[in-house]
Structures are given as C-alpha cells and as structure tokens.
Amino acid sequence: MVDVSTDRHGVRSGTDADSPRTAAHERSRPRLRVGVISAGRVGSVLGAALRRSGHELGGVAAVSDAALNRVAELLPGAPVRPPDEVAEQADLVLLAVPDDALDGLVRGLVRAGALRSGQIVVHTSGAHGVEVLEPAASVGAMPVALHPAMTFTGRPEDLERLTAATVAVTARQDDEAGFSVGAALAVELGAEPVRIAEESRRLYHAALTHGANHLVTLVNESAQLLRAAGVEAPDRVLAPMLSAALDNSLRYGDRAITGPVSRGDAGTVRGHLEVLGESEPEVLAGYVQLAKRTAARAESSGMLRSDDAVGVNEVLDGGWR
C-alpha cells in the first residue's frame, strides 16, 4: 500500500505496505477522506478500491435506484449526500461523471464553495486532461486526471480486474507533485500508472475507444452472423479464436494478421461480400472497411504481396457486384 498522505499540494514519499517501518505506523498515519461524485459503474468501484486500500469514505452522491444499489453492494455504510456536501467534507474529491457533465459540475462546485485549497480533485474521464479542472485549481485544489483503462460493470469483480489494469495519470505541466499523487492513487487502486500528457489525452482516449468499444461491436456482429448460419452457441466458437487473435496481435503486431485478405484470396473475399450483401447487408459496409484496412496493414508489413493486394482491393472497391 502506498502512503498518499498529503499536505496542501503534495504527497509524502510512497512506502511499501509490507515493510516493517510502514506496518509500525499503519494505524497512526493520516489517511484521506474521500468523497465520490457519483456512484455510477466507475465511481462506485473506485470508491470501494480506495476504501479497501485504507482511505475513509466520507460521502457519496447517488440518486438513481441503480446507483443506490451499487452503494449498498460496494460501499456499504457510506453516507449518501448531495454533491456539494460530498465535496465539502472531502480531502480527495473523486468526480466520476460523464465527460460532457464534468465542466459544469466543477464550475458548480466552485460556485457553491464546496472546493477549497488543499483538496485533491480527481476526475476519471478518459477524454479530458486537467484543463477541465482549472476552476478547482483556481481556488487552490490540486487537479489530477485518472482514467482506468478497463471497462466497468459496477460489480465487485471489477475490483479484481483493476489489478491487471493501467491508469492514465495526467497532471498540470511541470506539476511533479500532482503526478506523484496521481501515480500513488493509481497504485492504491491496485493498478499500474501510465503518464499521459495533457495534449495527448484525446488521442489516448480515441485509441481505447477504437480498440475496446468497436471490438464489442465487431464481436457481436460476428456472433450475429454465426447465429444466422445456425450456430446455437456462437460464444463457444468465437472465444478460443478471438482470444488467440488478441494475444497474437498484442505480441506480434501486424505479423499476427491471418485470413483470406492476408493471403490474397480475392475469390474468398468476393464470396463473403456476396453472402453478406444477400443476407446481412447491415454488416457489409463494416466488413469492407475493415478488410481494406487489413489489406493495407498486411501489405505494409510484408504479409500480403503487392500484386495480390491489387486483386483484393479491386473486389473490395465493388468488383464483387
């Protein structure tokens, strides 16, 4: 466990929870009082992770029945309060709200006098860096952006998934204390901190969205096609192949590309386009676009010969009709 006891703007040196020195003063060292706004899938899990690491949960904002159920399951006994009251009593204010709601929330908390000098104000948006927290910084709070690179269900199993995740940490330029605080919090969540510059935040988030969110669409469309082909349990067919494809792509990059496009089998690709056009036309456009990108990457990596790439692309550009 890393000690993130803070003064106005800093963090004490992190220490190993297993060391005798740390164990000796574990009970006496100050901890942070955490306020969570709000108890969505992300906020409830991160609040539970911080509580598990030894911090005090001072309050949580929750309105919907689903949010209140998550509080009962993941944050039992946590006081449920309005957002301004949650922020007022917190040393660490965790803002886990949708991207587009973040700016208005921060400004509203500042206007309400709920944020103050000496607090750490953290948001969990992947799309934003710390610029959106400037109103909090203007009253003396330390702004930090933390984004766990994982998908959340809002269930207890997410706590274990965090231990295999990374957390993007962004602080103000040249604010090493802020980065140290963010990195320490990431470790206390059970994850590995990765430093992302403010100007790179949107590109970072686009990368994750393209990989994770679009993967879900791709997998579900594959399952849809298998069901249309009469396969009753498409998950049993897809799981081993997709697991191997993911592992190989992370290990070997474009050298992991397989299939008819990488082999230059234009006739097979034509057959795919014909059957999709007849039976699943809504999937056809996605197949064509991904096949074109696959052909380009396979050719540039040497997996697909240039003359074979010409034939494949002719089919993809409408030669199958």
Short mmCIF file of C-alpha atoms in Angstrom, two decimals:
data_model
loop_
_atom_site.label_atom_id
_atom_site.label_comp_id
_atom_site.label_asym_id
_atom_site.label_seq_id
_atom_site.Cartn_x
_atom_site.Cartn_y
_atom_site.Cartn_z
CA MET A 1 0.00 0.00 0.00
CA VAL A 2 1.38 3.41 -0.94
CA ASP A 3 1.05 6.25 1.55
CA VAL A 4 -0.59 9.23 -0.12
CA SER A 5 -0.98 11.40 2.98
CA THR A 6 -0.83 14.96 1.72
CA ASP A 7 -0.02 18.49 2.78
CA ARG A 8 -1.56 21.42 0.87
CA HIS A 9 -0.24 20.48 -2.54
CA GLY A 10 1.99 17.43 -2.19
CA VAL A 11 2.35 13.86 -1.23
CA ARG A 12 4.63 12.22 1.27
CA SER A 13 7.09 9.73 -0.11
CA GLY A 14 5.40 6.46 -1.03
CA THR A 15 6.26 3.48 1.16
CA ASP A 16 5.86 -0.24 0.76
CA ALA A 17 3.00 -1.57 2.85
CA ASP A 18 4.91 -4.76 3.57
CA SER A 19 7.92 -3.01 5.11
CA PRO A 20 8.33 -3.10 8.93
CA ARG A 21 8.50 0.71 9.04
CA THR A 22 5.15 1.03 7.28
CA ALA A 23 3.49 -1.68 9.34
CA ALA A 24 4.64 0.02 12.55
CA HIS A 25 2.71 3.22 11.90
CA GLU A 26 -0.09 1.86 9.69
CA ARG A 27 -2.71 2.64 12.29
CA SER A 28 -1.43 6.11 13.18
CA ARG A 29 -0.69 7.66 9.81
CA PRO A 30 -3.29 10.09 8.42
CA ARG A 31 -5.44 8.87 5.55
CA LEU A 32 -7.58 10.72 3.05
CA ARG A 33 -11.28 11.30 3.45
CA VAL A 34 -12.74 10.50 0.03
CA GLY A 35 -15.90 11.94 -1.49
CA VAL A 36 -17.32 10.18 -4.57
CA ILE A 37 -19.45 12.03 -7.13
CA SER A 38 -21.22 9.91 -8.36
CA ALA A 39 -21.94 6.21 -7.71
CA GLY A 40 -22.00 5.08 -11.34
CA ARG A 41 -20.19 1.98 -12.52
CA VAL A 42 -16.80 3.67 -12.27
CA GLY A 43 -17.23 5.80 -9.16
CA SER A 44 -18.64 3.02 -7.01
CA VAL A 45 -15.82 0.64 -7.90
CA LEU A 46 -13.03 3.19 -7.46
CA GLY A 47 -14.56 4.32 -4.18
CA ALA A 48 -14.56 0.71 -2.99
CA ALA A 49 -10.95 0.27 -4.12
CA LEU A 50 -9.82 3.37 -2.23
CA ARG A 51 -11.68 2.25 0.87
CA ARG A 52 -10.04 -1.17 0.55
CA SER A 53 -6.64 0.50 0.49
CA GLY A 54 -7.34 2.21 3.80
CA HIS A 55 -8.88 5.57 2.96
CA GLU A 56 -12.03 6.81 4.66
CA LEU A 57 -15.16 7.15 2.55
CA GLY A 58 -16.78 10.33 3.80
CA GLY A 59 -19.70 10.51 1.42
CA VAL A 60 -21.08 9.56 -1.97
CA ALA A 61 -23.55 11.22 -4.32
CA ALA A 62 -26.17 8.79 -5.64
CA VAL A 63 -29.67 9.45 -6.96
CA SER A 64 -30.96 6.62 -9.16
CA ASP A 65 -32.06 3.25 -7.85
CA ALA A 66 -29.16 1.61 -9.71
CA ALA A 67 -26.66 3.96 -8.05
CA LEU A 68 -28.16 3.40 -4.61
CA ASN A 69 -27.97 -0.36 -5.17
CA ARG A 70 -24.28 -0.03 -6.06
CA VAL A 71 -23.69 1.95 -2.87
CA ALA A 72 -25.36 -0.79 -0.85
CA GLU A 73 -23.29 -3.52 -2.53
CA LEU A 74 -19.89 -1.88 -2.97
CA LEU A 75 -19.89 0.98 -0.45
CA PRO A 76 -22.00 -0.27 2.46
CA GLY A 77 -22.48 2.30 5.19
CA ALA A 78 -21.25 5.22 3.08
CA PRO A 79 -23.28 8.39 3.73
CA VAL A 80 -25.33 9.40 0.69
CA ARG A 81 -25.30 13.17 0.33
CA PRO A 82 -25.78 15.90 -2.30
CA PRO A 83 -22.69 16.56 -4.46
CA ASP A 84 -21.73 19.84 -2.76
CA GLU A 85 -21.84 18.25 0.70
CA VAL A 86 -19.80 15.28 -0.54
CA ALA A 87 -17.14 17.65 -1.86
CA GLU A 88 -17.09 19.97 1.16
CA GLN A 89 -16.07 17.27 3.63
CA ALA A 90 -13.53 15.51 1.39
CA ASP A 91 -9.74 15.64 1.19
CA LEU A 92 -9.96 13.76 -2.11
CA VAL A 93 -12.92 14.60 -4.36
CA LEU A 94 -13.46 11.88 -6.98
CA LEU A 95 -15.56 13.07 -9.92
CA ALA A 96 -16.82 10.04 -11.85
CA VAL A 97 -19.44 11.61 -14.11
CA PRO A 98 -19.96 11.54 -17.90
CA ASP A 99 -17.45 13.51 -19.97
CA ASP A 100 -19.90 16.23 -21.01
CA ALA A 101 -21.12 16.79 -17.43
CA LEU A 102 -17.68 17.34 -15.94
CA ASP A 103 -17.11 21.00 -16.80
CA GLY A 104 -20.46 22.14 -15.43
CA LEU A 105 -20.06 20.06 -12.28
CA VAL A 106 -16.64 21.51 -11.46
CA ARG A 107 -17.82 25.08 -12.01
CA GLY A 108 -20.93 24.45 -9.94
CA LEU A 109 -18.93 23.05 -7.03
CA VAL A 110 -16.62 26.06 -7.10
CA ARG A 111 -19.57 28.49 -7.15
CA ALA A 112 -21.09 26.63 -4.20
CA GLY A 113 -17.86 26.99 -2.23
CA ALA A 114 -17.56 23.20 -1.99
CA LEU A 115 -13.95 23.07 -3.25
CA ARG A 116 -11.05 24.62 -1.39
CA SER A 117 -7.31 24.93 -1.14
CA GLY A 118 -5.54 21.74 -0.08
CA GLN A 119 -8.02 19.31 -1.62
CA ILE A 120 -7.11 16.84 -4.33
CA VAL A 121 -9.74 16.93 -7.10
CA VAL A 122 -9.63 13.92 -9.41
CA HIS A 123 -11.77 13.09 -12.41
CA THR A 124 -11.99 9.76 -14.23
CA SER A 125 -12.76 10.93 -17.77
CA GLY A 126 -10.52 9.49 -20.44
CA ALA A 127 -11.31 12.28 -22.89
CA HIS A 128 -10.27 15.14 -20.59
CA GLY A 129 -6.97 16.11 -19.05
CA VAL A 130 -6.68 18.54 -16.14
CA GLU A 131 -7.67 21.69 -18.04
CA VAL A 132 -11.31 20.97 -17.24
CA LEU A 133 -10.36 21.15 -13.53
CA GLU A 134 -8.89 24.68 -13.76
CA PRO A 135 -11.79 26.22 -11.77
CA ALA A 136 -10.84 23.89 -8.90
CA ALA A 137 -7.16 24.73 -9.29
CA SER A 138 -8.01 28.44 -9.15
CA VAL A 139 -9.20 28.05 -5.55
CA GLY A 140 -6.09 26.11 -4.56
CA ALA A 141 -7.09 22.49 -5.14
CA MET A 142 -4.69 20.04 -6.80
CA PRO A 143 -6.12 18.83 -10.15
CA VAL A 144 -5.40 15.26 -11.29
CA ALA A 145 -6.93 13.21 -14.12
CA LEU A 146 -7.07 9.44 -13.64
CA HIS A 147 -8.51 7.08 -16.22
CA PRO A 148 -8.50 3.30 -15.65
CA ALA A 149 -8.06 1.53 -19.00
CA MET A 150 -10.77 -1.06 -18.46
CA THR A 151 -14.49 -1.46 -18.87
CA PHE A 152 -16.65 -1.38 -15.75
CA THR A 153 -19.76 -3.33 -14.85
CA GLY A 154 -20.20 -1.70 -11.44
CA ARG A 155 -19.93 -5.10 -9.76
CA PRO A 156 -17.46 -6.49 -7.19
CA GLU A 157 -15.47 -8.41 -9.83
CA ASP A 158 -14.28 -5.06 -11.19
CA LEU A 159 -12.11 -4.67 -8.10
CA GLU A 160 -10.04 -7.67 -9.15
CA ARG A 161 -9.92 -6.56 -12.77
CA LEU A 162 -8.31 -3.33 -11.62
CA THR A 163 -5.24 -5.27 -10.52
CA ALA A 164 -4.49 -6.12 -14.16
CA ALA A 165 -5.27 -2.62 -15.49
CA THR A 166 -3.32 0.54 -16.14
CA VAL A 167 -4.43 4.02 -15.09
CA ALA A 168 -3.63 7.06 -17.22
CA VAL A 169 -2.32 9.84 -14.98
CA THR A 170 -2.34 13.47 -16.11
CA ALA A 171 -1.33 16.48 -14.05
CA ARG A 172 -0.58 20.10 -14.90
CA GLN A 173 2.59 20.70 -16.87
CA ASP A 174 5.66 20.60 -14.61
CA ASP A 175 3.49 19.59 -11.63
CA GLU A 176 5.54 16.63 -10.46
CA ALA A 177 3.77 16.61 -7.10
CA GLY A 178 0.44 16.25 -8.86
CA PHE A 179 1.72 13.40 -10.99
CA SER A 180 3.17 11.71 -7.90
CA VAL A 181 -0.17 11.94 -6.14
CA GLY A 182 -1.98 10.53 -9.18
CA ALA A 183 0.53 7.71 -9.58
CA ALA A 184 0.26 6.81 -5.90
CA LEU A 185 -3.52 6.75 -6.09
CA ALA A 186 -3.35 4.51 -9.17
CA VAL A 187 -1.15 2.08 -7.24
CA GLU A 188 -3.55 2.15 -4.30
CA LEU A 189 -6.37 1.28 -6.68
CA GLY A 190 -4.31 -1.82 -7.46
CA ALA A 191 -3.36 -0.70 -10.96
CA GLU A 192 -0.25 0.46 -12.82
CA PRO A 193 0.12 4.21 -13.51
CA VAL A 194 0.93 5.39 -17.05
CA ARG A 195 1.80 9.04 -17.63
CA ILE A 196 -0.22 10.76 -20.38
CA ALA A 197 0.46 14.38 -21.32
CA GLU A 198 -2.43 16.85 -21.42
CA GLU A 199 -2.12 17.36 -25.17
CA SER A 200 -2.18 13.59 -25.79
CA ARG A 201 -5.28 12.86 -23.77
CA ARG A 202 -7.78 12.87 -26.67
CA LEU A 203 -5.58 10.64 -28.81
CA TYR A 204 -5.14 8.25 -25.88
CA HIS A 205 -8.89 8.05 -25.37
CA ALA A 206 -9.59 7.65 -29.09
CA ALA A 207 -7.20 4.68 -29.11
CA LEU A 208 -9.02 2.96 -26.26
CA THR A 209 -12.45 3.69 -27.71
CA HIS A 210 -11.45 2.41 -31.13
CA GLY A 211 -9.99 -0.77 -29.63
CA ALA A 212 -12.42 -1.65 -26.85
CA ASN A 213 -15.79 -0.21 -27.89
CA HIS A 214 -15.51 -1.10 -31.55
CA LEU A 215 -14.26 -4.56 -30.63
CA VAL A 216 -17.55 -5.19 -28.83
CA THR A 217 -19.46 -4.18 -31.97
CA LEU A 218 -17.26 -6.38 -34.14
CA VAL A 219 -17.59 -9.42 -31.87
CA ASN A 220 -21.35 -9.04 -31.57
CA GLU A 221 -21.71 -8.77 -35.34
CA SER A 222 -19.61 -11.93 -35.73
CA ALA A 223 -21.90 -13.69 -33.25
CA GLN A 224 -24.92 -12.40 -35.19
CA LEU A 225 -23.58 -13.93 -38.40
CA LEU A 226 -22.87 -17.25 -36.70
CA ARG A 227 -26.41 -17.42 -35.33
CA ALA A 228 -27.71 -16.70 -38.83
CA ALA A 229 -25.56 -19.62 -40.01
CA GLY A 230 -27.28 -21.91 -37.50
CA VAL A 231 -24.72 -21.88 -34.69
CA GLU A 232 -26.59 -22.02 -31.39
CA ALA A 233 -23.64 -21.11 -29.16
CA PRO A 234 -21.50 -18.57 -31.05
CA ASP A 235 -19.54 -17.76 -27.91
CA ARG A 236 -18.11 -21.29 -27.88
CA VAL A 237 -16.94 -20.88 -31.47
CA LEU A 238 -15.58 -17.36 -31.10
CA ALA A 239 -13.93 -17.39 -27.67
CA PRO A 240 -10.87 -19.55 -28.45
CA MET A 241 -10.23 -17.92 -31.81
CA LEU A 242 -10.70 -14.35 -30.62
CA SER A 243 -8.59 -14.95 -27.51
CA ALA A 244 -5.76 -16.26 -29.68
CA ALA A 245 -6.14 -13.40 -32.16
CA LEU A 246 -5.98 -10.80 -29.38
CA ASP A 247 -2.97 -12.42 -27.76
CA ASN A 248 -1.14 -12.74 -31.08
CA SER A 249 -1.89 -9.16 -32.14
CA LEU A 250 -0.54 -7.78 -28.86
CA ARG A 251 2.56 -9.95 -29.14
CA TYR A 252 3.34 -9.71 -32.84
CA GLY A 253 1.52 -6.66 -34.19
CA ASP A 254 0.58 -6.83 -37.89
CA ARG A 255 2.52 -10.08 -38.26
CA ALA A 256 -0.44 -11.71 -36.49
CA ILE A 257 -2.84 -10.97 -39.39
CA THR A 258 -4.35 -14.13 -40.87
CA GLY A 259 -7.25 -14.95 -43.18
CA PRO A 260 -8.15 -14.54 -46.85
CA VAL A 261 -7.16 -10.86 -47.12
CA SER A 262 -3.62 -11.52 -45.88
CA ARG A 263 -3.32 -14.48 -48.29
CA GLY A 264 -4.61 -12.50 -51.26
CA ASP A 265 -7.61 -14.83 -51.70
CA ALA A 266 -9.76 -12.38 -53.66
CA GLY A 267 -12.23 -15.09 -54.62
CA THR A 268 -12.94 -15.93 -50.98
CA VAL A 269 -13.38 -12.25 -50.14
CA ARG A 270 -15.79 -11.92 -53.10
CA GLY A 271 -17.83 -14.81 -51.73
CA HIS A 272 -18.01 -13.16 -48.31
CA LEU A 273 -19.26 -9.90 -49.80
CA GLU A 274 -21.87 -11.67 -51.89
CA VAL A 275 -23.36 -13.61 -48.99
CA LEU A 276 -23.30 -10.57 -46.70
CA GLY A 277 -24.97 -8.45 -49.36
CA GLU A 278 -27.74 -11.04 -49.68
CA SER A 279 -28.36 -11.99 -46.05
CA GLU A 280 -26.75 -9.42 -43.71
CA PRO A 281 -26.41 -6.14 -45.63
CA GLU A 282 -26.06 -4.05 -42.46
CA VAL A 283 -22.75 -5.81 -41.72
CA LEU A 284 -21.41 -5.49 -45.26
CA ALA A 285 -20.09 -1.91 -45.03
CA GLY A 286 -18.17 -2.65 -41.84
CA TYR A 287 -16.64 -5.78 -43.35
CA VAL A 288 -15.47 -3.85 -46.43
CA GLN A 289 -13.88 -1.03 -44.43
CA LEU A 290 -12.08 -3.35 -42.02
CA ALA A 291 -10.93 -5.59 -44.88
CA LYS A 292 -9.44 -2.56 -46.65
CA ARG A 293 -7.57 -1.51 -43.51
CA THR A 294 -6.42 -5.12 -43.00
CA ALA A 295 -5.14 -5.29 -46.58
CA ALA A 296 -3.22 -2.03 -46.17
CA ARG A 297 -1.59 -3.15 -42.92
CA ALA A 298 -0.87 -6.63 -44.25
CA GLU A 299 0.81 -5.17 -47.34
CA SER A 300 2.90 -2.65 -45.42
CA SER A 301 4.10 -5.37 -43.02
CA GLY A 302 5.03 -7.75 -45.82
CA MET A 303 2.25 -10.23 -45.09
CA LEU A 304 0.45 -9.50 -48.39
CA ARG A 305 2.21 -9.22 -51.74
CA SER A 306 1.55 -6.01 -53.68
CA ASP A 307 0.10 -7.79 -56.74
CA ASP A 308 -2.25 -9.81 -54.52
CA ALA A 309 -3.25 -6.61 -52.72
CA VAL A 310 -4.39 -5.15 -56.05
CA GLY A 311 -6.77 -8.06 -56.63
CA VAL A 312 -8.20 -7.93 -53.12
CA ASN A 313 -8.76 -4.19 -53.27
CA GLU A 314 -10.45 -4.43 -56.66
CA VAL A 315 -13.01 -6.78 -55.13
CA LEU A 316 -13.45 -4.59 -52.05
CA ASP A 317 -13.92 -1.49 -54.23
CA GLY A 318 -17.01 -3.01 -55.84
CA GLY A 319 -15.60 -5.67 -58.17
CA TRP A 320 -17.71 -8.33 -56.48
CA ARG A 321 -21.03 -6.90 -57.71
#
